[in-house]
Amino acid sequence: MEAYETFEYDVLVIGAGGAGLRAVIAAREAGCSVGVVCKSLLGKAHTVMAEGGVAAALGNMKSLDGQNEPDSWKVHLTDTFKGGAFLNNPRTVEIFAKEAPERVLELEQYGAVFDRTPEGLIAERPFGGHKYRRLNHVGDRTGLELIRTVQDKAVGVGMSVHMEVTLTRLLTEDGRVVGAFGYHRDNGKFVVFRAKAFVLATGGWGRMYKFTSNSWEGTGDGLQMAYNVGAELMDMEMIQFHPTGMAWPPGMRGILVTEGVRGEGGILKNNKGERFMFNPDYTPALYKGQFAETPEEAARWLDDKKANRRPPELLPRDVVARAIYKEVEAGRGTEHKAVYLDVTHRGAEYIKRKLPSMYEQFHALGAVDITKEPMEVYPTIHYTMGGVWAEPEGCATSVPGLFAAGEVAAGLHGANRLGGNSLSDILVFGKRAGEGAAAFAKTAKLGKIDNAQIEEELGVLMAPLSATTGESPYAIHSELQETMQNDCMIARTEEGLSRALAKVEELKARAKTLKVSGGTAFNPGWHAARDIRFMLATSEIIVRCALQRKESRGAQWRLDYPSLDAEWGKKNLIATKGSDRVNIVERPITPMTDEIKAIIEEYK
Amino acid sequence: MASKTITLRVFRGDDKGGELVEYKVETFENMVVLDAIHKIQAEQDSSLACRWNCKAAKCGSCSAEIDGKPALMCKTQVHDCAGDSITVTPLRTFPLVKDLVTDVSWNYRMAAKIPPLTPTKETAGKPFNMQQIDVDRVQEFRKCIECFLCQNVCHILRDHERTDAFFGPRQMVRIASLEMHPMDSLNRREQLKGEAGVGFCNITKCCTEVCPESIHITDNAIIPLKERVVDDYYDPVRKGLIAIGLIKKRNKAPLSSVPNDLTKIIS
């Protein structure tokens, strides 16, 4: 058997994005020794891509009349349910909305430097689906500020950071997670971590799509590791398509254009120059009467937010993404099958001040000057609402010893996430997962490592290096991306999903024999060989859940079942690993308490 | 721009040695160097090692030397490079791991020695009240994406190999962001003068030139830090005034460093 190193901690955190690092801080403050594993260098996680802000009802903003906007956790809770089309777990949302402001203020104490209001408080900006200005921000680089802040704080409280390590298997003893196995990306050496409790904070899995804003890390290995030891996955069909990914030039395809561009007055236009979001067909019943109905009112809103309603460009992400899809399908798109996003009317000086990294990014990466010309945008894969089910109090999954927080976890966002809620999600539940894991660790002992499980995983990992024939993982990945993009993207049908399922099955069979060259030392081909198997398994679950949910809700848009279905609105889909197939069951959503019902009635 | 074929000369090798290997790559409109590297991985040699994450110049992972100039591969357009061939080599200052990947863990170990923000007694635990004008400078420093291009190009680290004596421009920017934070209560001047080695910098501004975030590293961070150290330790007038009791020493608590073993960077 191959040799491997072993490390031991009270708590092992897997993933060093915002959720993972916030969990490190919490577990450490609870007195645990903490190790953290990341696939990249420290501080490079996908959190850096978050731009617009962190949503928390601080209520710092004043209307023109000098009064503070009447924001509160109750309004935030209501907005989050509406955005999620009421598929959200009620208790998760309640905890989230209540604790988000405290978590944001705490960041300031750790060293985050937010933009300020004239009164010297944290500045908050408007965003899609949020009733009041609620996105606490630093220009358009809020994610970078957040991760650097928790990174520095975590370094300050003390942790052991294992950089560039990929874990591929959780090791169990009698159903409890007691270890994690993987390899060092740089030298290819194998490593085992033993801990009393594990926090999964591995983010999302957008890499199986062609148009994606995700980095290479978004392959869903954390999700699959949990699934493979029996964890329940929830809402896997719910994948967010950010309405405005760059569609042209090709080198920038999929790269995100922050919603902040629309928050700062950016408008969407089709090839006829029409501002199509004013088409009343695009506004769902739930939002009727709440958005500006003329361009004049939308323009006045930029200066007077109290007397005017928000522009329809700020409808929730799923709504805007569907509208863009329909415009392009109807032949009103650009020559690159996209629509225009135009912010030039705000003036070069304003754009450079409010959207500096957008300006810089387009200028440098694509030679596009957004102060002078419109961008071409199309929906891009952005976020996974579904994931490992984690109960809200301490973020425990259905597997003992395993906790989950952030994008990998499910429950908060329901069928669609509001912009800005991901950053407050990772703070609120990163902390709770760290505390939950620490509490578990205090009553547990290190478990026993079963070498047979390691041997089995080693077999999977090493096979492509010794294979004499087999396919390239890159070729299979590229076919998978094509399939998921065409048949399991924003608009779904029974026919398309069935086609996708057949293709995924075929690719799974072909991926059993892969071949890569080189050795185990920093070999991207070898890494890709393991990643593709995770992505195929995840794709299958997504497609099967999307087939099963026969309605349109949030991110799930079925052309053959175009309306909300009250019965489907009462249940989540839960996927677990069966002996030879995916088991999917329908589970009733936890009922809302009367208190929450009353809040929603009052603020909806 | 019509598609054409270019030649990429990429360093392949490890700490035992290596060489430039030529690859022909077909370009597309607005192709960046990182796209070209990815194309080589997918179509010609999947064992070519490079780091990347966001491909949007926000994470600072894909630092390399492109035709000898330190830059982010995701931010360098292929058609901006002169001629039909582009040479891509790893950062020279840090130990080579493989191909375009170097061991940059030293940077993280130095960062761990810098005492974090420590709010004053009056502000600890309360929402800060700060004006935008007072945090503009700090926000400039906090734009840093930790690509370590400034560390790579700094001649104290690159040519004189004094990683034992100078934390480098990146950490100067970090210390400056804390020193100039309106709510911070610590004094990092002893550390600056001592182990951080701010005196080693002789203001050649190479770091500023390569910064992809256009942070004015030398002018806005390093020089003001040097002035603070000079003020406290070398200003004869000030020393004299303190000696005769006309002014007092700064009352910020002196603090040297964070214990070495609190955070371990294992790579």
PDB file of N, CA and C in Angstrom, chain A residues 15 105 174 235 295 460 508 538 574:
ATOM      1  N   GLY A  15     -12.163  23.007   3.189  1.00  0.00           N
ATOM      2  CA  GLY A  15     -12.537  24.185   2.400  1.00  0.00           C
ATOM      3  C   GLY A  15     -12.193  25.452   3.150  1.00  0.00           C
ATOM      4  N   LEU A 105     -21.216  43.238  11.468  1.00  0.00           N
ATOM      5  CA  LEU A 105     -20.555  44.199  12.366  1.00  0.00           C
ATOM      6  C   LEU A 105     -19.293  43.597  12.973  1.00  0.00           C
ATOM      7  N   ASP A 174     -18.439   2.788  11.722  1.00  0.00           N
ATOM      8  CA  ASP A 174     -19.842   2.583  12.115  1.00  0.00           C
ATOM      9  C   ASP A 174     -20.733   3.768  11.741  1.00  0.00           C
ATOM     10  N   ASP A 235     -32.763  19.520  -2.629  1.00  0.00           N
ATOM     11  CA  ASP A 235     -32.976  20.566  -3.646  1.00  0.00           C
ATOM     12  C   ASP A 235     -31.905  20.582  -4.736  1.00  0.00           C
ATOM     13  N   PRO A 295     -39.696  53.875 -17.779  1.00  0.00           N
ATOM     14  CA  PRO A 295     -38.272  54.209 -17.654  1.00  0.00           C
ATOM     15  C   PRO A 295     -38.068  55.493 -16.848  1.00  0.00           C
ATOM     16  N   VAL A 460      -9.074   3.708  -7.093  1.00  0.00           N
ATOM     17  CA  VAL A 460      -9.764   4.630  -8.003  1.00  0.00           C
ATOM     18  C   VAL A 460      -8.793   5.707  -8.488  1.00  0.00           C
ATOM     19  N   LYS A 508     -20.638   8.164 -17.822  1.00  0.00           N
ATOM     20  CA  LYS A 508     -20.222   7.459 -16.602  1.00  0.00           C
ATOM     21  C   LYS A 508     -19.560   6.129 -16.956  1.00  0.00           C
ATOM     22  N   THR A 538     -22.618  13.914  -9.708  1.00  0.00           N
ATOM     23  CA  THR A 538     -23.449  15.051  -9.313  1.00  0.00           C
ATOM     24  C   THR A 538     -24.438  15.413 -10.427  1.00  0.00           C
ATOM     25  N   ILE A 574     -35.188  14.835  -1.687  1.00  0.00           N
ATOM     26  CA  ILE A 574     -34.004  14.387  -0.941  1.00  0.00           C
ATOM     27  C   ILE A 574     -33.356  13.244  -1.714  1.00  0.00           C
TER      28      ILE A 574
END
